[in-house]
PDB file of C-alpha atoms in Angstrom:
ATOM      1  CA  UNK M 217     -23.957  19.348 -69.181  1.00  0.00           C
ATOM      2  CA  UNK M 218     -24.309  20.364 -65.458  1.00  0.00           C
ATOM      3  CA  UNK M 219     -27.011  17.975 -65.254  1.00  0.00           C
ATOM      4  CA  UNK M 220     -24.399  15.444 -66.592  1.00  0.00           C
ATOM      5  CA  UNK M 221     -21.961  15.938 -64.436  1.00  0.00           C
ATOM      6  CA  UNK M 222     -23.601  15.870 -61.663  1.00  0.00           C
ATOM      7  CA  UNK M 223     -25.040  12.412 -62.736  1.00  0.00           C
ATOM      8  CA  UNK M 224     -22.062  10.870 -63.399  1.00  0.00           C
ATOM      9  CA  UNK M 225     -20.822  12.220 -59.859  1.00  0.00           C
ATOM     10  CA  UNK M 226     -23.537  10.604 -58.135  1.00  0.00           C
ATOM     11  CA  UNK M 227     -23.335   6.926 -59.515  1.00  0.00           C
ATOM     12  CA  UNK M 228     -19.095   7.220 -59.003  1.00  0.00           C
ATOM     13  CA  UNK M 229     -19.845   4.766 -55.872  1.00  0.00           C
ATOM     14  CA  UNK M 230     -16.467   3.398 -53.648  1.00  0.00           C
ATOM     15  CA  UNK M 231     -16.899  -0.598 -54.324  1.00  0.00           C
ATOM     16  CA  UNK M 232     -14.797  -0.920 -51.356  1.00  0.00           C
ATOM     17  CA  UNK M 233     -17.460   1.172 -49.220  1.00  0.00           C
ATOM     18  CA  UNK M 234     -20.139  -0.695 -50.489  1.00  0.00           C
ATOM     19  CA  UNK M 235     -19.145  -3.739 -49.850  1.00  0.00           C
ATOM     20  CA  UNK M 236     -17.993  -2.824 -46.567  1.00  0.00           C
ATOM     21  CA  UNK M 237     -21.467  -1.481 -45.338  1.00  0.00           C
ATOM     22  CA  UNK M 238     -23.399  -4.887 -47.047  1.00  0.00           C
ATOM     23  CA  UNK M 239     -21.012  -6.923 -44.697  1.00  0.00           C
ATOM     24  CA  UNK M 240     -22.349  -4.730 -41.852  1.00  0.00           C
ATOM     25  CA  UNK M 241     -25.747  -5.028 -42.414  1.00  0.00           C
ATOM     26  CA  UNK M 242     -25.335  -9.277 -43.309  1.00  0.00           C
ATOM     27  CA  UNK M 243     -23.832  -9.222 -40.100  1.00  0.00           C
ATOM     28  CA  UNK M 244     -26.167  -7.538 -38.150  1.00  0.00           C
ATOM     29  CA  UNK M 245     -28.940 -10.487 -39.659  1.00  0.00           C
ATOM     30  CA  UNK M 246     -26.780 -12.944 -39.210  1.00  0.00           C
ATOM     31  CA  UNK M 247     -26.557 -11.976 -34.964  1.00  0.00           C
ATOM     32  CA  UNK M 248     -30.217 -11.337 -35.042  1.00  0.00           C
ATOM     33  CA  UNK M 249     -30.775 -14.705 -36.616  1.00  0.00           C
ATOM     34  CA  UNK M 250     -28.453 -16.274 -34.157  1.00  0.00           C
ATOM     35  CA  UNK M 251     -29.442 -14.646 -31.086  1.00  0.00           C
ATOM     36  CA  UNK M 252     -33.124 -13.927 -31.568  1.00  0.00           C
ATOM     37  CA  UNK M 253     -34.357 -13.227 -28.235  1.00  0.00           C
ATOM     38  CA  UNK M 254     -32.068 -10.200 -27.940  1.00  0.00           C
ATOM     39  CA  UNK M 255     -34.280  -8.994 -30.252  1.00  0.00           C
ATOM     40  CA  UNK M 256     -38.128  -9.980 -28.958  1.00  0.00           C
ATOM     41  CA  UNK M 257     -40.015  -6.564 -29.005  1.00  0.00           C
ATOM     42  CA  UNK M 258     -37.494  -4.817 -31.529  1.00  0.00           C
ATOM     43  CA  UNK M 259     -40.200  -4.078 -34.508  1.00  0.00           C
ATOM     44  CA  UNK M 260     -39.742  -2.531 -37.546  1.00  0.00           C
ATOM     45  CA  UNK M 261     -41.102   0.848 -36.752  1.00  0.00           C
ATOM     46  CA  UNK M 262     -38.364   0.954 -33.541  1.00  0.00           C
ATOM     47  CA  UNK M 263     -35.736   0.041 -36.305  1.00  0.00           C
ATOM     48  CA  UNK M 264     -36.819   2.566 -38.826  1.00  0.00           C
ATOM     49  CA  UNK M 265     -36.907   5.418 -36.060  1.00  0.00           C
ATOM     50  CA  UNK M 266     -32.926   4.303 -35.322  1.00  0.00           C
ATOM     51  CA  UNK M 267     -32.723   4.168 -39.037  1.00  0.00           C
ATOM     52  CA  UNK M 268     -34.368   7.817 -39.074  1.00  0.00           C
ATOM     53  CA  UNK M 269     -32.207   9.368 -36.298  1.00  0.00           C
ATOM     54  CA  UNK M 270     -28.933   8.004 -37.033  1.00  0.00           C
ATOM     55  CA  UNK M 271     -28.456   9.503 -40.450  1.00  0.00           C
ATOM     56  CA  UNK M 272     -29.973  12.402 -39.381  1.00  0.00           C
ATOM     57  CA  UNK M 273     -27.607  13.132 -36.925  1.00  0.00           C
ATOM     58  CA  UNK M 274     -24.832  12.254 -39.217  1.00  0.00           C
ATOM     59  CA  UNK M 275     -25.970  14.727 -41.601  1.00  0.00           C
ATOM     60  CA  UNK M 276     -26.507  17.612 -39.236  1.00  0.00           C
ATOM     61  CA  UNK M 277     -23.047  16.624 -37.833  1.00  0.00           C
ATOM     62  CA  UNK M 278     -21.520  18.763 -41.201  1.00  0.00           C
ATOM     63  CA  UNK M 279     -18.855  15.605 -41.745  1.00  0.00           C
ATOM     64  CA  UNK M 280     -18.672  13.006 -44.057  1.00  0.00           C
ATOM     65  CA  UNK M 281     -20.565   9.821 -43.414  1.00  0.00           C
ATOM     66  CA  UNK M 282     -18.947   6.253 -42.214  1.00  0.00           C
ATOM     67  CA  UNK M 283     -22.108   4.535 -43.767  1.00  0.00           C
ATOM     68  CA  UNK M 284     -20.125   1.147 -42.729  1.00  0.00           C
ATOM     69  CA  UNK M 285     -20.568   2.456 -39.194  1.00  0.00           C
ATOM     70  CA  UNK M 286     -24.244   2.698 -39.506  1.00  0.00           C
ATOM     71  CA  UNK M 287     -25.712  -0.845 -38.465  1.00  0.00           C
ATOM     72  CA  UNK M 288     -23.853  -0.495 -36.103  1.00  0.00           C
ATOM     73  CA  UNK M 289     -24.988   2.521 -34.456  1.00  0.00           C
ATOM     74  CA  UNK M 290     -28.340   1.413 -35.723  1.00  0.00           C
ATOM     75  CA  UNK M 291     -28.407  -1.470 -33.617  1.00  0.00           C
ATOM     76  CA  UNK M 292     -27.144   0.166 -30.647  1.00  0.00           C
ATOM     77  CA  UNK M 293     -30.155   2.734 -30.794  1.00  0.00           C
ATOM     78  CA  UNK M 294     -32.346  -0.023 -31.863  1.00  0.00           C
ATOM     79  CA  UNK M 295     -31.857  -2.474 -28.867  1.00  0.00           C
ATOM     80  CA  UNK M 296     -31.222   0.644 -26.700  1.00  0.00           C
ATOM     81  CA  UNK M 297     -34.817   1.397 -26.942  1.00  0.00           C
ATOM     82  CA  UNK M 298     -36.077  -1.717 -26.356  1.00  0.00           C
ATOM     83  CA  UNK M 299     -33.441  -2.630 -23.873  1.00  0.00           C
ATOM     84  CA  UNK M 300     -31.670   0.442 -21.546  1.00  0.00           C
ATOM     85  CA  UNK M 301     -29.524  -2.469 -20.228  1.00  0.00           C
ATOM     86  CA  UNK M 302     -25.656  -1.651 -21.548  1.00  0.00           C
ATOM     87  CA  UNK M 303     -24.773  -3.829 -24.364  1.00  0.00           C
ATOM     88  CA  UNK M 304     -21.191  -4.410 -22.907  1.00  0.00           C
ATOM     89  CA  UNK M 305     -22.492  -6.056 -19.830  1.00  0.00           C
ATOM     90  CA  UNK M 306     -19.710  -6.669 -17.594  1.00  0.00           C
ATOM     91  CA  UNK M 307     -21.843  -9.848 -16.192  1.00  0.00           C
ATOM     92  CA  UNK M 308     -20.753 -12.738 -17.328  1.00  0.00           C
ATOM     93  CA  UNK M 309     -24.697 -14.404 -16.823  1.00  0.00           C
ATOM     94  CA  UNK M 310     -25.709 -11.717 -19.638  1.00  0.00           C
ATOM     95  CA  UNK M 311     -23.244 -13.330 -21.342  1.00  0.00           C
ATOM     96  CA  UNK M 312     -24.344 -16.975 -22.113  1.00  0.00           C
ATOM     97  CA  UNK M 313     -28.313 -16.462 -20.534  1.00  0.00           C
ATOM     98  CA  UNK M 314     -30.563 -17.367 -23.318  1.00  0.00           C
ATOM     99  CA  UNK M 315     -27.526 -18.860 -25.593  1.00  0.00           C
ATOM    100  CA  UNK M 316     -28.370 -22.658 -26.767  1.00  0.00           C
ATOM    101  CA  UNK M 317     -25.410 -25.114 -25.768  1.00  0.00           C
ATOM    102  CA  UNK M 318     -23.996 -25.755 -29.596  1.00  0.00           C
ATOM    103  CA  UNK M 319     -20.622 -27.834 -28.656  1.00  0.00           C
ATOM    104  CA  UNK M 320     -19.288 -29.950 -25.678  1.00  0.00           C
ATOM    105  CA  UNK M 321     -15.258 -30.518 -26.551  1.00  0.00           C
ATOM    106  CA  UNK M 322     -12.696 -33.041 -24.398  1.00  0.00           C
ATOM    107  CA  UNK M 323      -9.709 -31.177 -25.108  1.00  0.00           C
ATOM    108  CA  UNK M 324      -6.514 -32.955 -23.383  1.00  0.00           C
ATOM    109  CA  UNK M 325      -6.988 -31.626 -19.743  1.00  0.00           C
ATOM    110  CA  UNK M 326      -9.696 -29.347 -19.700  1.00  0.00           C
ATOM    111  CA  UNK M 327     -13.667 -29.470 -20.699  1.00  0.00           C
ATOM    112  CA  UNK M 328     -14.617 -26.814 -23.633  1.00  0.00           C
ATOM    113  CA  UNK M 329     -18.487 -25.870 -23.441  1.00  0.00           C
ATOM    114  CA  UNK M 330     -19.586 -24.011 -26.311  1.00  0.00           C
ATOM    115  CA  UNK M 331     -22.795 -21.896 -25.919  1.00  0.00           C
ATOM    116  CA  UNK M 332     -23.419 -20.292 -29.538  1.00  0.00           C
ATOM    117  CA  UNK M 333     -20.610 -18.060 -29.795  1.00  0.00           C
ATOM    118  CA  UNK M 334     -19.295 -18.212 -26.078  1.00  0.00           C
ATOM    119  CA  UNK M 335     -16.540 -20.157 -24.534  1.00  0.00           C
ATOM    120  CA  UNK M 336     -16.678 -21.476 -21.009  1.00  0.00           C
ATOM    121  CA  UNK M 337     -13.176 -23.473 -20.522  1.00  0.00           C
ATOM    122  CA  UNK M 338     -13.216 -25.481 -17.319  1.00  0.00           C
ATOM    123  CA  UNK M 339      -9.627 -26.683 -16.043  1.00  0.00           C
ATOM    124  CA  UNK M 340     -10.879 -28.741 -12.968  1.00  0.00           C
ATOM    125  CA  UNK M 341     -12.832 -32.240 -12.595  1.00  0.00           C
ATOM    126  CA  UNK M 342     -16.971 -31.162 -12.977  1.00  0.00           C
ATOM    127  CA  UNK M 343     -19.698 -32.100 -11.261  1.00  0.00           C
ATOM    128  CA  UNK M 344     -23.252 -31.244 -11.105  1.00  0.00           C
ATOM    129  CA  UNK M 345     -26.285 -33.576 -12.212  1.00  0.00           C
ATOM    130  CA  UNK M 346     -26.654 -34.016 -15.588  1.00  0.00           C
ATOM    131  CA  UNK M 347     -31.059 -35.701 -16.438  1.00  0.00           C
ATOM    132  CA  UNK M 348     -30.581 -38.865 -13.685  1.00  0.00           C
ATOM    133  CA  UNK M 349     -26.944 -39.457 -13.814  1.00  0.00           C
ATOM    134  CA  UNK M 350     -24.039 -37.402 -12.297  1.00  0.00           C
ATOM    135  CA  UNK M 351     -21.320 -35.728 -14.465  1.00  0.00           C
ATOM    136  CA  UNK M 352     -19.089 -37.477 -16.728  1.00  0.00           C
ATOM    137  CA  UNK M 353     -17.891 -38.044 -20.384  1.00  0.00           C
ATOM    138  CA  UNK M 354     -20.851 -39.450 -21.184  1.00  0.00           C
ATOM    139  CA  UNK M 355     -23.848 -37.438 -19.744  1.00  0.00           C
ATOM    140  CA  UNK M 356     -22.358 -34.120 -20.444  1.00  0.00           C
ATOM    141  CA  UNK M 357     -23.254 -34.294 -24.195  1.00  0.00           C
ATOM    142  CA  UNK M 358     -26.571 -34.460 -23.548  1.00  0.00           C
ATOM    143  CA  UNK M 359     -26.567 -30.937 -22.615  1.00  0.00           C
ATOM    144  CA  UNK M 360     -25.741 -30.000 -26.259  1.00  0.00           C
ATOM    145  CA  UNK M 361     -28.838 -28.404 -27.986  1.00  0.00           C
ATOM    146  CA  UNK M 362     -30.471 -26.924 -24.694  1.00  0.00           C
ATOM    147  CA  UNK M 363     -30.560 -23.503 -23.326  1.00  0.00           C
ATOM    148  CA  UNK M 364     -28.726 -21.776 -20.443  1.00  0.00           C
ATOM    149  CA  UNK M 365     -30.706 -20.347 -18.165  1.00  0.00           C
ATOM    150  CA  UNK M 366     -28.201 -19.079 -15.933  1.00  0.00           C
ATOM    151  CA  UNK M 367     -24.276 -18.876 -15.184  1.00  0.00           C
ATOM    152  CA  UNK M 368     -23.885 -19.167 -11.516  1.00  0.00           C
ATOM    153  CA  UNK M 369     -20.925 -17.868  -9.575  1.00  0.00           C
ATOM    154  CA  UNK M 370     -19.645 -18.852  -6.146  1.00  0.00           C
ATOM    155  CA  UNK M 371     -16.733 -17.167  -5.733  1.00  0.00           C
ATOM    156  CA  UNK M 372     -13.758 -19.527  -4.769  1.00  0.00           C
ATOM    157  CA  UNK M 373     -16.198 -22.069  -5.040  1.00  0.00           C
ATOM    158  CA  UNK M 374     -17.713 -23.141  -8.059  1.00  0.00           C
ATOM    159  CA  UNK M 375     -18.428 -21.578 -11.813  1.00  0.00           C
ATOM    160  CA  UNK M 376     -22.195 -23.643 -12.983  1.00  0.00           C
ATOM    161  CA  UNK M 377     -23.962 -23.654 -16.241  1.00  0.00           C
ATOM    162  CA  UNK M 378     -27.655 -24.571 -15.433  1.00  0.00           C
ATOM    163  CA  UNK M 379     -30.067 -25.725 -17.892  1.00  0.00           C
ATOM    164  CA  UNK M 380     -33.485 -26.686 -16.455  1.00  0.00           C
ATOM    165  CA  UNK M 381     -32.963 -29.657 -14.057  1.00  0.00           C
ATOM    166  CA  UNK M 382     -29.206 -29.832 -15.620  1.00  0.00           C
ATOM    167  CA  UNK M 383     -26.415 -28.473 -14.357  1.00  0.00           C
ATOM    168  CA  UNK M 384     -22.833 -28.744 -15.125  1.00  0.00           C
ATOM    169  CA  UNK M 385     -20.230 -27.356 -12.347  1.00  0.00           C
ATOM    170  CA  UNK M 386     -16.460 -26.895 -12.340  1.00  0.00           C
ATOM    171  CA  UNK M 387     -14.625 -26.178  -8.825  1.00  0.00           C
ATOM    172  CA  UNK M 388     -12.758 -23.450  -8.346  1.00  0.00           C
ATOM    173  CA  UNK M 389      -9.419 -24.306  -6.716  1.00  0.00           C
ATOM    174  CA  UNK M 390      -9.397 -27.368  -4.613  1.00  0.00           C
ATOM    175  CA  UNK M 391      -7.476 -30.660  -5.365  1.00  0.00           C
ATOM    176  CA  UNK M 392      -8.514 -30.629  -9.175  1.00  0.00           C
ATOM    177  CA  UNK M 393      -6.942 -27.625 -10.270  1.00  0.00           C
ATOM    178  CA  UNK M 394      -3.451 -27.802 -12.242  1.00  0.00           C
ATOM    179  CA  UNK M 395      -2.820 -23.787 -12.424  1.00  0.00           C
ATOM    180  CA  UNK M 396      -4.536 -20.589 -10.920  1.00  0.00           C
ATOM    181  CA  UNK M 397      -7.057 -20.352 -13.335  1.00  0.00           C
ATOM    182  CA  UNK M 398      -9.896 -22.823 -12.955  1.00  0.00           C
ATOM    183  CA  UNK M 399     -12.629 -21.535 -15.248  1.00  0.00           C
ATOM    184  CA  UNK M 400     -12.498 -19.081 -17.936  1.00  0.00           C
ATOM    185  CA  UNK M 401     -15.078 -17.664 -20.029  1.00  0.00           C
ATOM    186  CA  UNK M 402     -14.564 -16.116 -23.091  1.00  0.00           C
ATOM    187  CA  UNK M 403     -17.239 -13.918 -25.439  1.00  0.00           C
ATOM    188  CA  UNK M 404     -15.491 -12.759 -29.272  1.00  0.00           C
ATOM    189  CA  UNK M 405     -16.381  -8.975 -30.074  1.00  0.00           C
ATOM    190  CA  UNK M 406     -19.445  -7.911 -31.990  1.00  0.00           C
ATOM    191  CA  UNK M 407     -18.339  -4.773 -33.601  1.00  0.00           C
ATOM    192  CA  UNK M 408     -21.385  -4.511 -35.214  1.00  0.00           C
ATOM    193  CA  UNK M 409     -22.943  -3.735 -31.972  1.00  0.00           C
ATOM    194  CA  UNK M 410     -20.575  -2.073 -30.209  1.00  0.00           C
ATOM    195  CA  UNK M 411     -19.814  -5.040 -28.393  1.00  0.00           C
ATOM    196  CA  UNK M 412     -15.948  -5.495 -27.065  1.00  0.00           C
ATOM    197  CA  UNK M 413     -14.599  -9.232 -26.474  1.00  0.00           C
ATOM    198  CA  UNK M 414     -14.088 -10.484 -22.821  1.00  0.00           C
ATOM    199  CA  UNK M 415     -12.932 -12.544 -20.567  1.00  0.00           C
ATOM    200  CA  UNK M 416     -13.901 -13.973 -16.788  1.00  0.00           C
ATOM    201  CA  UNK M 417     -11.434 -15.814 -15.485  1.00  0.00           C
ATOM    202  CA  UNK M 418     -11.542 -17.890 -12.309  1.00  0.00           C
TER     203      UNK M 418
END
């Protein structure tokens, strides 16, 4: 009966819990899918050993276990070991470097520029050089589908996306601006990483 018991105690699962740590781990594939070069060089045995010394630590810890909170940590020791670099960069070129340009959006007075998740909002007239032709509502499109390779900052100058031979200024200040922000670039949290949201503003 003992034996019973202690059967009956171990399949008594939380389906709340459960369904709370499958999210977390979907979500951890889903960034990795998403933003696969974070991940070159992460192999399975460097995800295992995370796997390995997370729980362990939990369990010599003496309290009970989040297990929703353990992709999480996971990934953090994961991409730790293949990357020391923070995962909260405060850089906003860490931010968008790497990211594919998914969405270019007119929006009344202001440019939207979509790079997979992040959101670089320009409030003043653009210029730049976009394949032969200069900057306007119709070569900036283009740009959709290609990778950033860098975010450059001038300060009280100019905010640039550039993307190979491409790139796509906004001014900061100067005659075009309507406000004091000129630029602002926005990344959404990834809990599942550790990651907090941000903004740059210009």
């Amino acid at each position: 009966m003992k034996w019973l018991r202690r059967s009956e105690s171990a399949h008594r699962r939380d389906p709340a819990q459960d369904a709370a740590v499958a999210s977390a781990f979907w979500d951890l594939r889903d960034h990795a899918y998403d933003r696969p070069d974070e991940r070159d060089g992460v192999t399975a045995e460097v995800v295992f050993q995370a796997v390995a010394g997370v729980i362990e630590r939990a369990a010599d810890s003496g309290q009970a276990v989040d297990w929703s909170a353990i992709p999480s940590l996971v990934a953090a020791e994961a991409l730790g070991r293949h990357n020391p670099a923070p995962l909260a960069s405060t850089d906003p070129n860490d931010a968008v470097r790497g990211s594919k340009i998914t969405g270019i959006h007119f929006v009344h007075d202001f440019i939207e520029v979509h790079m997979d998740d992040v959101i670089l909002t320009g409030y003043t007239e653009p210029f730049g050089i976009i394949g032969c032709s200069g900057v306007g509502p119709s070569s900036i499109p283009r740009l959709i589908g290609k990778r950033v390779d860098q975010l450059s900052v001038v300060d009280g100058e100019y905010v640039a996306i550039d993307s190979g031979e491409n790139r796509l200024a906004f001014p900061v200040g100067g005659p075009s601006a309507k406000g004091p922000e000129s630029v602002r670039l926005y990344r959404p949290a990834h809990h599942e990483l550790g990651i907090p949201s941000a903004h740059w503003i210009w």
